[in-house]
Amino acid sequence: MRFIGIAAFLAGVPVAVLGFLAAMGWASFWPALAGIAVCIAASGAFALVWAHDLDLLTDAVRLVASDERPPGHRSEGPVLMEALGREVDRISRRLATRTALQEQHRRADTLILERLPDPVLVLARDRTIRRTNAAARLAFGEEKAAVLRHPAIRGAIDKAMATKQSQTAEISLPAPVQRDIYATIVPMDPPLADGGEILVVLSDRTRERVIEHMRADFVANVSHELRTPLASLIGFIETLRGPAADDPPAQQRFLEIMAEQGARMNRLIDDLLSLSRIELNEHQVPSEPLDLKRLLDRIVAGYEPRLKDRNVELALRIEAGLPILSGDADQMAQVLQNLLDNGLKYGRDGGTLTLTAAVATPGKIWPSRRGVVVSVADQGSGIPKEHLPRLTERFYRVDKGRSRAVGGTGLGLAIVKHIVNRHRGHLLIESEIGKGTTVSVWLPVVQS
Ligand SMILES: Nc1ncnc2c1ncn2[C@@H]1O[C@H](COP(=O)(O)OP(=O)(O)OP(=O)(O)O)[C@@H](O)[C@H]1O
Ligand SMILES: [Mg+2]
């Protein structure tokens, strides 16, 4: 059709003029007829080439517009419109480069978002989730909707959309475990490539909150622990100055209690300083050689008088040929003393305290690496299960009164835990009510 149209358009006027001249007799019939024939043939041929070129270029432009043109494709064939064909090729190449660049940016955006350490949710204008990153999927799983339903977050999103300014909100998620979340809502203008208009960045602040609480608790605990002996000292000083001023036997008794309270405060401060020193170099694994057998012998010898006082028998099960460990002898002595002290304090008078040291059996309880286990088992009344996970917290005591009565500061096992951590070891406390408690320490054997 296009071919006939073009041919008719080209040949129409000359054929009509020649026809008219022939009809009027102003031109001889045969030459006019020959002219008409030449005109029709020439315009037919021309129209054929033109229509072919137009078809080719139309197809090329259609492919470019629909993004289906293979990269580097060149328009071949236009005869009369070759220059136009070259321009179409050029436009096609530029569009392809630009599309590739856009795709690269989009992928970079996705990757940045995906790898961000904080959980991020991307929302569309209607608040539906468009995308989430790996951290969000890991931290919130199926709870994303619950987070977005939280009134504080919804309010912040509304405000961010209305003001086009970032907003923040703090929320607390009760289930499955209590979590404190700090949310930052960032409106995206212009929107992201995937249509996301709101970024919700969620940072988990639970750990910071817990540390804050622990710090506050620690200060309160230390003050409380110091206040009790201090109040007693002040009370006795008052008494010595007043009512007991002329009562030497009472003075002797009071001075004895005062000395005890002073020693208690001293112990508490020593333990606190010791704990902070251990924490300070907890990241440095000790590298000096440690002969565990010799250390155990030395410590056990020092315990003889106290064992006699409590009528406790110490059973030693020290395996022969224990490997040399690497460790800090003073700190390991502190660990063993704390465990033996506890065994003596909370064990049964007249019972047996068992000190075991052996090469660890790798498996369920202990790591598969080579190690040595030292444990102290007593025959005391045991510790209820619910207390076991908290025993290594500072100042945590199962029975406050009993611990204080035997002069405990509640820091012993906290010190043990930090020393064991520094040695990259493991601590295990097992207890059975009515039967006794076993505290074991696993220490790695460093291959030389
Ligand atoms: N062998 C044990 N048997 C029963 N209870 C124990 C035993 N070891 C520890 N506990 C409990 O764990 C608590 C914490 O022990 P930890 O050694 O940290 O403190 P402490 O013995 O009270 O004081 P410190 O060791 O500083 O003198 C103790 O108060 C006690 O209630
Ligand atoms: Mg103790």
PDB file of C-alpha atoms in Angstrom, residues 1-251:
ATOM      1  CA  MET A   1       0.000   0.000   0.000  1.00  0.00           C
ATOM      2  CA  ARG A   2       2.748   2.359   0.997  1.00  0.00           C
ATOM      3  CA  PHE A   3       4.566   1.567  -2.265  1.00  0.00           C
ATOM      4  CA  ILE A   4       1.458   2.425  -4.397  1.00  0.00           C
ATOM      5  CA  GLY A   5       0.881   5.630  -2.442  1.00  0.00           C
ATOM      6  CA  ILE A   6       4.456   6.847  -2.924  1.00  0.00           C
ATOM      7  CA  ALA A   7       4.462   5.898  -6.615  1.00  0.00           C
ATOM      8  CA  ALA A   8       1.138   7.643  -7.180  1.00  0.00           C
ATOM      9  CA  PHE A   9       2.398  10.714  -5.320  1.00  0.00           C
ATOM     10  CA  LEU A  10       5.543  10.923  -7.443  1.00  0.00           C
ATOM     11  CA  ALA A  11       4.069  10.062 -10.823  1.00  0.00           C
ATOM     12  CA  GLY A  12       0.687  11.731 -10.383  1.00  0.00           C
ATOM     13  CA  VAL A  13       1.472  15.309 -11.538  1.00  0.00           C
ATOM     14  CA  PRO A  14       3.749  14.547 -14.549  1.00  0.00           C
ATOM     15  CA  VAL A  15       1.334  11.839 -15.807  1.00  0.00           C
ATOM     16  CA  ALA A  16      -1.639  14.173 -15.453  1.00  0.00           C
ATOM     17  CA  VAL A  17       0.217  17.013 -17.278  1.00  0.00           C
ATOM     18  CA  LEU A  18       1.305  14.725 -20.115  1.00  0.00           C
ATOM     19  CA  GLY A  19      -2.172  13.257 -20.372  1.00  0.00           C
ATOM     20  CA  PHE A  20      -3.696  16.708 -20.498  1.00  0.00           C
ATOM     21  CA  LEU A  21      -1.256  17.899 -23.199  1.00  0.00           C
ATOM     22  CA  ALA A  22      -1.989  14.785 -25.279  1.00  0.00           C
ATOM     23  CA  ALA A  23      -5.732  15.162 -24.814  1.00  0.00           C
ATOM     24  CA  MET A  24      -5.671  18.773 -25.901  1.00  0.00           C
ATOM     25  CA  GLY A  25      -3.593  17.843 -28.956  1.00  0.00           C
ATOM     26  CA  TRP A  26      -0.761  20.051 -27.778  1.00  0.00           C
ATOM     27  CA  ALA A  27       1.544  17.112 -27.647  1.00  0.00           C
ATOM     28  CA  SER A  28       1.777  14.175 -30.045  1.00  0.00           C
ATOM     29  CA  PHE A  29       0.108  11.081 -28.700  1.00  0.00           C
ATOM     30  CA  TRP A  30       2.966   8.533 -28.859  1.00  0.00           C
ATOM     31  CA  PRO A  31       5.691  10.668 -27.297  1.00  0.00           C
ATOM     32  CA  ALA A  32       3.268  11.671 -24.509  1.00  0.00           C
ATOM     33  CA  LEU A  33       2.388   8.028 -23.906  1.00  0.00           C
ATOM     34  CA  ALA A  34       6.092   7.152 -23.821  1.00  0.00           C
ATOM     35  CA  GLY A  35       6.679   9.985 -21.316  1.00  0.00           C
ATOM     36  CA  ILE A  36       3.821   8.716 -19.124  1.00  0.00           C
ATOM     37  CA  ALA A  37       5.247   5.170 -19.196  1.00  0.00           C
ATOM     38  CA  VAL A  38       8.735   6.397 -18.251  1.00  0.00           C
ATOM     39  CA  CYS A  39       7.280   8.496 -15.409  1.00  0.00           C
ATOM     40  CA  ILE A  40       5.291   5.566 -13.989  1.00  0.00           C
ATOM     41  CA  ALA A  41       8.278   3.184 -14.258  1.00  0.00           C
ATOM     42  CA  ALA A  42      10.713   5.644 -12.671  1.00  0.00           C
ATOM     43  CA  SER A  43       8.450   6.579  -9.788  1.00  0.00           C
ATOM     44  CA  GLY A  44       7.557   2.914  -9.256  1.00  0.00           C
ATOM     45  CA  ALA A  45      11.234   2.025  -8.953  1.00  0.00           C
ATOM     46  CA  PHE A  46      11.909   4.990  -6.701  1.00  0.00           C
ATOM     47  CA  ALA A  47       8.873   4.218  -4.516  1.00  0.00           C
ATOM     48  CA  LEU A  48      10.038   0.624  -4.170  1.00  0.00           C
ATOM     49  CA  VAL A  49      13.427   1.659  -2.756  1.00  0.00           C
ATOM     50  CA  TRP A  50      11.916   4.382  -0.568  1.00  0.00           C
ATOM     51  CA  ALA A  51       9.267   2.110   0.924  1.00  0.00           C
ATOM     52  CA  HIS A  52      11.938  -0.524   1.615  1.00  0.00           C
ATOM     53  CA  ASP A  53      14.100   2.078   3.432  1.00  0.00           C
ATOM     54  CA  LEU A  54      11.129   3.338   5.409  1.00  0.00           C
ATOM     55  CA  ASP A  55      10.189  -0.197   6.469  1.00  0.00           C
ATOM     56  CA  LEU A  56      13.746  -0.908   7.618  1.00  0.00           C
ATOM     57  CA  LEU A  57      14.030   2.315   9.612  1.00  0.00           C
ATOM     58  CA  THR A  58      10.570   1.955  11.144  1.00  0.00           C
ATOM     59  CA  ASP A  59      11.503  -1.528  12.353  1.00  0.00           C
ATOM     60  CA  ALA A  60      14.821  -0.247  13.718  1.00  0.00           C
ATOM     61  CA  VAL A  61      13.172   2.617  15.625  1.00  0.00           C
ATOM     62  CA  ARG A  62      10.511   0.257  16.974  1.00  0.00           C
ATOM     63  CA  LEU A  63      13.195  -2.089  18.319  1.00  0.00           C
ATOM     64  CA  VAL A  64      15.070   0.805  19.918  1.00  0.00           C
ATOM     65  CA  ALA A  65      11.879   2.105  21.534  1.00  0.00           C
ATOM     66  CA  SER A  66      10.980  -1.281  22.953  1.00  0.00           C
ATOM     67  CA  ASP A  67      14.539  -1.916  24.260  1.00  0.00           C
ATOM     68  CA  GLU A  68      14.752  -5.085  22.198  1.00  0.00           C
ATOM     69  CA  ARG A  69      17.555  -4.078  19.900  1.00  0.00           C
ATOM     70  CA  PRO A  70      20.663  -6.180  20.465  1.00  0.00           C
ATOM     71  CA  PRO A  71      23.625  -4.053  21.582  1.00  0.00           C
ATOM     72  CA  GLY A  72      25.946  -3.110  18.717  1.00  0.00           C
ATOM     73  CA  HIS A  73      23.325  -3.863  16.077  1.00  0.00           C
ATOM     74  CA  ARG A  74      23.712  -1.731  12.940  1.00  0.00           C
ATOM     75  CA  SER A  75      20.975  -0.697  10.550  1.00  0.00           C
ATOM     76  CA  GLU A  76      21.844  -2.324   7.225  1.00  0.00           C
ATOM     77  CA  GLY A  77      20.104  -1.751   3.985  1.00  0.00           C
ATOM     78  CA  PRO A  78      18.736   1.794   3.729  1.00  0.00           C
ATOM     79  CA  VAL A  79      19.773   2.967   0.312  1.00  0.00           C
ATOM     80  CA  LEU A  80      18.385   6.471   0.072  1.00  0.00           C
ATOM     81  CA  MET A  81      18.234   7.121   3.861  1.00  0.00           C
ATOM     82  CA  GLU A  82      21.641   5.856   4.890  1.00  0.00           C
ATOM     83  CA  ALA A  83      22.406   8.960   6.980  1.00  0.00           C
ATOM     84  CA  LEU A  84      19.145   8.551   8.891  1.00  0.00           C
ATOM     85  CA  GLY A  85      20.025   4.884   9.536  1.00  0.00           C
ATOM     86  CA  ARG A  86      23.375   5.938  11.048  1.00  0.00           C
ATOM     87  CA  GLU A  87      21.621   8.404  13.362  1.00  0.00           C
ATOM     88  CA  VAL A  88      19.201   5.702  14.514  1.00  0.00           C
ATOM     89  CA  ASP A  89      22.236   3.483  15.289  1.00  0.00           C
ATOM     90  CA  ARG A  90      23.850   6.269  17.276  1.00  0.00           C
ATOM     91  CA  ILE A  91      20.722   6.942  19.337  1.00  0.00           C
ATOM     92  CA  SER A  92      20.367   3.236  19.918  1.00  0.00           C
ATOM     93  CA  ARG A  93      23.969   2.953  21.221  1.00  0.00           C
ATOM     94  CA  ARG A  94      23.591   5.938  23.557  1.00  0.00           C
ATOM     95  CA  LEU A  95      20.348   4.600  24.956  1.00  0.00           C
ATOM     96  CA  ALA A  96      21.969   1.205  25.553  1.00  0.00           C
ATOM     97  CA  THR A  97      24.908   2.790  27.426  1.00  0.00           C
ATOM     98  CA  ARG A  98      22.548   4.837  29.565  1.00  0.00           C
ATOM     99  CA  THR A  99      20.367   1.841  30.378  1.00  0.00           C
ATOM    100  CA  ALA A 100      23.424  -0.224  31.375  1.00  0.00           C
ATOM    101  CA  LEU A 101      24.598   2.599  33.637  1.00  0.00           C
ATOM    102  CA  GLN A 102      21.184   2.881  35.272  1.00  0.00           C
ATOM    103  CA  GLU A 103      21.103  -0.861  35.844  1.00  0.00           C
ATOM    104  CA  GLN A 104      24.572  -0.695  37.407  1.00  0.00           C
ATOM    105  CA  HIS A 105      23.450   2.094  39.793  1.00  0.00           C
ATOM    106  CA  ARG A 106      20.314   0.179  40.696  1.00  0.00           C
ATOM    107  CA  ARG A 107      22.351  -2.923  41.474  1.00  0.00           C
ATOM    108  CA  ALA A 108      24.837  -0.909  43.555  1.00  0.00           C
ATOM    109  CA  ASP A 109      21.891   0.589  45.523  1.00  0.00           C
ATOM    110  CA  THR A 110      20.461  -2.852  46.174  1.00  0.00           C
ATOM    111  CA  LEU A 111      23.825  -4.222  47.227  1.00  0.00           C
ATOM    112  CA  ILE A 112      24.558  -1.334  49.621  1.00  0.00           C
ATOM    113  CA  LEU A 113      21.148  -1.748  51.223  1.00  0.00           C
ATOM    114  CA  GLU A 114      21.471  -5.522  51.381  1.00  0.00           C
ATOM    115  CA  ARG A 115      24.862  -5.398  53.077  1.00  0.00           C
ATOM    116  CA  LEU A 116      24.124  -2.630  55.594  1.00  0.00           C
ATOM    117  CA  PRO A 117      24.680  -4.006  59.096  1.00  0.00           C
ATOM    118  CA  ASP A 118      21.518  -2.365  60.439  1.00  0.00           C
ATOM    119  CA  PRO A 119      18.127  -3.812  59.497  1.00  0.00           C
ATOM    120  CA  VAL A 120      16.406  -1.688  56.801  1.00  0.00           C
ATOM    121  CA  LEU A 121      12.838  -1.904  55.504  1.00  0.00           C
ATOM    122  CA  VAL A 122      11.920  -0.091  52.263  1.00  0.00           C
ATOM    123  CA  LEU A 123       8.270   0.953  52.094  1.00  0.00           C
ATOM    124  CA  ALA A 124       6.125   2.172  49.219  1.00  0.00           C
ATOM    125  CA  ARG A 125       3.912   5.235  49.599  1.00  0.00           C
ATOM    126  CA  ASP A 126       1.023   3.018  50.771  1.00  0.00           C
ATOM    127  CA  ARG A 127       3.308   1.667  53.578  1.00  0.00           C
ATOM    128  CA  THR A 128       3.603  -1.812  52.072  1.00  0.00           C
ATOM    129  CA  ILE A 129       7.048  -3.388  52.301  1.00  0.00           C
ATOM    130  CA  ARG A 130       8.892  -3.158  49.001  1.00  0.00           C
ATOM    131  CA  ARG A 131      12.188  -4.615  50.119  1.00  0.00           C
ATOM    132  CA  THR A 132      14.111  -5.703  53.213  1.00  0.00           C
ATOM    133  CA  ASN A 133      17.829  -6.261  53.668  1.00  0.00           C
ATOM    134  CA  ALA A 134      19.575  -9.345  55.031  1.00  0.00           C
ATOM    135  CA  ALA A 135      19.972  -7.828  58.519  1.00  0.00           C
ATOM    136  CA  ALA A 136      16.231  -7.065  58.695  1.00  0.00           C
ATOM    137  CA  ARG A 137      15.280 -10.564  57.580  1.00  0.00           C
ATOM    138  CA  LEU A 138      17.618 -12.053  60.162  1.00  0.00           C
ATOM    139  CA  ALA A 139      16.613  -9.806  63.065  1.00  0.00           C
ATOM    140  CA  PHE A 140      12.889  -9.470  62.480  1.00  0.00           C
ATOM    141  CA  GLY A 141      11.803 -12.409  60.326  1.00  0.00           C
ATOM    142  CA  GLU A 142       8.031 -12.489  60.583  1.00  0.00           C
ATOM    143  CA  GLU A 143       7.865  -9.618  63.072  1.00  0.00           C
ATOM    144  CA  LYS A 144       8.400  -6.884  60.478  1.00  0.00           C
ATOM    145  CA  ALA A 145       4.674  -6.202  60.246  1.00  0.00           C
ATOM    146  CA  ALA A 146       4.414  -5.949  64.041  1.00  0.00           C
ATOM    147  CA  VAL A 147       7.235  -3.394  64.060  1.00  0.00           C
ATOM    148  CA  LEU A 148       5.512  -1.302  61.397  1.00  0.00           C
ATOM    149  CA  ARG A 149       2.174  -1.518  63.222  1.00  0.00           C
ATOM    150  CA  HIS A 150       3.700  -0.024  66.379  1.00  0.00           C
ATOM    151  CA  PRO A 151       1.957   3.342  66.993  1.00  0.00           C
ATOM    152  CA  ALA A 152       5.275   5.169  67.572  1.00  0.00           C
ATOM    153  CA  ILE A 153       6.686   3.944  64.245  1.00  0.00           C
ATOM    154  CA  ARG A 154       3.446   4.702  62.398  1.00  0.00           C
ATOM    155  CA  GLY A 155       3.404   8.197  63.854  1.00  0.00           C
ATOM    156  CA  ALA A 156       7.028   8.781  62.842  1.00  0.00           C
ATOM    157  CA  ILE A 157       6.328   7.561  59.280  1.00  0.00           C
ATOM    158  CA  ASP A 158       3.316   9.893  58.969  1.00  0.00           C
ATOM    159  CA  LYS A 159       5.382  12.819  60.217  1.00  0.00           C
ATOM    160  CA  ALA A 160       8.317  11.979  57.920  1.00  0.00           C
ATOM    161  CA  MET A 161       6.000  11.852  54.894  1.00  0.00           C
ATOM    162  CA  ALA A 162       4.289  15.100  55.828  1.00  0.00           C
ATOM    163  CA  THR A 163       7.427  17.089  56.626  1.00  0.00           C
ATOM    164  CA  LYS A 164       9.844  15.339  54.205  1.00  0.00           C
ATOM    165  CA  GLN A 165      12.296  15.249  57.121  1.00  0.00           C
ATOM    166  CA  SER A 166      13.859  12.232  58.847  1.00  0.00           C
ATOM    167  CA  GLN A 167      12.165  11.170  62.082  1.00  0.00           C
ATOM    168  CA  THR A 168      13.150   8.852  64.915  1.00  0.00           C
ATOM    169  CA  ALA A 169      11.201   6.636  67.287  1.00  0.00           C
ATOM    170  CA  GLU A 170      12.132   4.359  70.177  1.00  0.00           C
ATOM    171  CA  ILE A 171      10.109   1.248  70.720  1.00  0.00           C
ATOM    172  CA  SER A 172      10.255  -1.815  72.883  1.00  0.00           C
ATOM    173  CA  LEU A 173       9.218  -5.170  71.412  1.00  0.00           C
ATOM    174  CA  PRO A 174       7.967  -7.507  74.120  1.00  0.00           C
ATOM    175  CA  ALA A 175       8.031 -10.839  72.200  1.00  0.00           C
ATOM    176  CA  PRO A 176       9.674 -13.276  71.646  1.00  0.00           C
ATOM    177  CA  VAL A 177      12.358 -11.618  73.830  1.00  0.00           C
ATOM    178  CA  GLN A 178      12.274  -8.057  75.105  1.00  0.00           C
ATOM    179  CA  ARG A 179      14.115  -5.843  72.616  1.00  0.00           C
ATOM    180  CA  ASP A 180      14.724  -2.098  72.539  1.00  0.00           C
ATOM    181  CA  ILE A 181      14.692  -0.722  69.008  1.00  0.00           C
ATOM    182  CA  TYR A 182      15.723   2.720  67.813  1.00  0.00           C
ATOM    183  CA  ALA A 183      14.060   3.461  64.468  1.00  0.00           C
ATOM    184  CA  THR A 184      15.057   6.161  61.978  1.00  0.00           C
ATOM    185  CA  ILE A 185      12.518   6.967  59.263  1.00  0.00           C
ATOM    186  CA  VAL A 186      14.022   8.534  56.137  1.00  0.00           C
ATOM    187  CA  PRO A 187      11.655   9.839  53.434  1.00  0.00           C
ATOM    188  CA  MET A 188      13.098   9.301  49.926  1.00  0.00           C
ATOM    189  CA  ASP A 189      12.474  12.146  47.518  1.00  0.00           C
ATOM    190  CA  PRO A 190      12.869  11.305  44.646  1.00  0.00           C
ATOM    191  CA  PRO A 191      11.809   7.696  45.298  1.00  0.00           C
ATOM    192  CA  LEU A 192      14.170   4.738  44.907  1.00  0.00           C
ATOM    193  CA  ALA A 193      14.315   2.870  41.606  1.00  0.00           C
ATOM    194  CA  ASP A 194      11.926   0.202  42.915  1.00  0.00           C
ATOM    195  CA  GLY A 195       9.375   2.813  43.984  1.00  0.00           C
ATOM    196  CA  GLY A 196      10.410   2.790  47.656  1.00  0.00           C
ATOM    197  CA  GLU A 197       9.563   6.125  49.275  1.00  0.00           C
ATOM    198  CA  ILE A 198      10.315   5.451  52.944  1.00  0.00           C
ATOM    199  CA  LEU A 199      13.379   3.863  54.546  1.00  0.00           C
ATOM    200  CA  VAL A 200      12.929   2.458  58.043  1.00  0.00           C
ATOM    201  CA  VAL A 201      16.327   1.812  59.671  1.00  0.00           C
ATOM    202  CA  LEU A 202      16.056  -0.254  62.858  1.00  0.00           C
ATOM    203  CA  SER A 203      18.952  -0.421  65.330  1.00  0.00           C
ATOM    204  CA  ASP A 204      18.826  -2.873  68.186  1.00  0.00           C
ATOM    205  CA  ARG A 205      19.761  -0.994  71.368  1.00  0.00           C
ATOM    206  CA  THR A 206      19.004  -3.845  73.765  1.00  0.00           C
ATOM    207  CA  ARG A 207      22.667  -4.510  74.499  1.00  0.00           C
ATOM    208  CA  GLU A 208      23.389  -0.857  75.308  1.00  0.00           C
ATOM    209  CA  ARG A 209      20.319  -0.713  77.544  1.00  0.00           C
ATOM    210  CA  VAL A 210      21.392  -3.876  79.382  1.00  0.00           C
ATOM    211  CA  ILE A 211      24.935  -2.528  79.841  1.00  0.00           C
ATOM    212  CA  GLU A 212      23.497   0.755  81.137  1.00  0.00           C
ATOM    213  CA  HIS A 213      21.412  -1.167  83.664  1.00  0.00           C
ATOM    214  CA  MET A 214      24.355  -3.333  84.638  1.00  0.00           C
ATOM    215  CA  ARG A 215      26.553  -0.301  85.209  1.00  0.00           C
ATOM    216  CA  ALA A 216      23.911   1.372  87.348  1.00  0.00           C
ATOM    217  CA  ASP A 217      23.341  -1.896  89.250  1.00  0.00           C
ATOM    218  CA  PHE A 218      27.076  -2.318  89.749  1.00  0.00           C
ATOM    219  CA  VAL A 219      27.492   1.119  91.315  1.00  0.00           C
ATOM    220  CA  ALA A 220      24.437   0.529  93.502  1.00  0.00           C
ATOM    221  CA  ASN A 221      25.789  -2.871  94.552  1.00  0.00           C
ATOM    222  CA  VAL A 222      29.266  -1.604  95.398  1.00  0.00           C
ATOM    223  CA  SER A 223      27.820   1.257  97.440  1.00  0.00           C
ATOM    224  CA  HIS A 224      25.502  -1.121  99.211  1.00  0.00           C
ATOM    225  CA  GLU A 225      28.270  -3.648  99.950  1.00  0.00           C
ATOM    226  CA  LEU A 226      30.502  -0.913 101.375  1.00  0.00           C
ATOM    227  CA  ARG A 227      27.756   0.829 103.279  1.00  0.00           C
ATOM    228  CA  THR A 228      26.918  -2.142 105.498  1.00  0.00           C
ATOM    229  CA  PRO A 229      30.395  -2.603 107.071  1.00  0.00           C
ATOM    230  CA  LEU A 230      30.906   1.160 107.100  1.00  0.00           C
ATOM    231  CA  ALA A 231      27.646   1.734 109.000  1.00  0.00           C
ATOM    232  CA  SER A 232      28.686  -0.935 111.461  1.00  0.00           C
ATOM    233  CA  LEU A 233      32.128   0.689 111.932  1.00  0.00           C
ATOM    234  CA  ILE A 234      30.556   4.104 112.507  1.00  0.00           C
ATOM    235  CA  GLY A 235      28.082   2.578 114.968  1.00  0.00           C
ATOM    236  CA  PHE A 236      30.843   0.925 116.980  1.00  0.00           C
ATOM    237  CA  ILE A 237      32.970   4.066 117.013  1.00  0.00           C
ATOM    238  CA  GLU A 238      29.976   5.941 118.485  1.00  0.00           C
ATOM    239  CA  THR A 239      29.539   3.219 121.083  1.00  0.00           C
ATOM    240  CA  LEU A 240      33.226   3.211 121.974  1.00  0.00           C
ATOM    241  CA  ARG A 241      33.158   6.956 122.431  1.00  0.00           C
ATOM    242  CA  GLY A 242      29.977   6.928 124.501  1.00  0.00           C
ATOM    243  CA  PRO A 243      28.405   4.030 126.392  1.00  0.00           C
ATOM    244  CA  ALA A 244      31.407   1.701 126.158  1.00  0.00           C
ATOM    245  CA  ALA A 245      34.038   4.337 126.938  1.00  0.00           C
ATOM    246  CA  ASP A 246      34.715   2.791 130.344  1.00  0.00           C
ATOM    247  CA  ASP A 247      34.043  -0.851 129.548  1.00  0.00           C
ATOM    248  CA  PRO A 248      37.341  -2.497 128.486  1.00  0.00           C
ATOM    249  CA  PRO A 249      35.890  -6.024 127.885  1.00  0.00           C
ATOM    250  CA  ALA A 250      33.162  -4.551 125.603  1.00  0.00           C
ATOM    251  CA  GLN A 251      35.810  -2.431 123.884  1.00  0.00           C
TER     252      GLN A 251
END
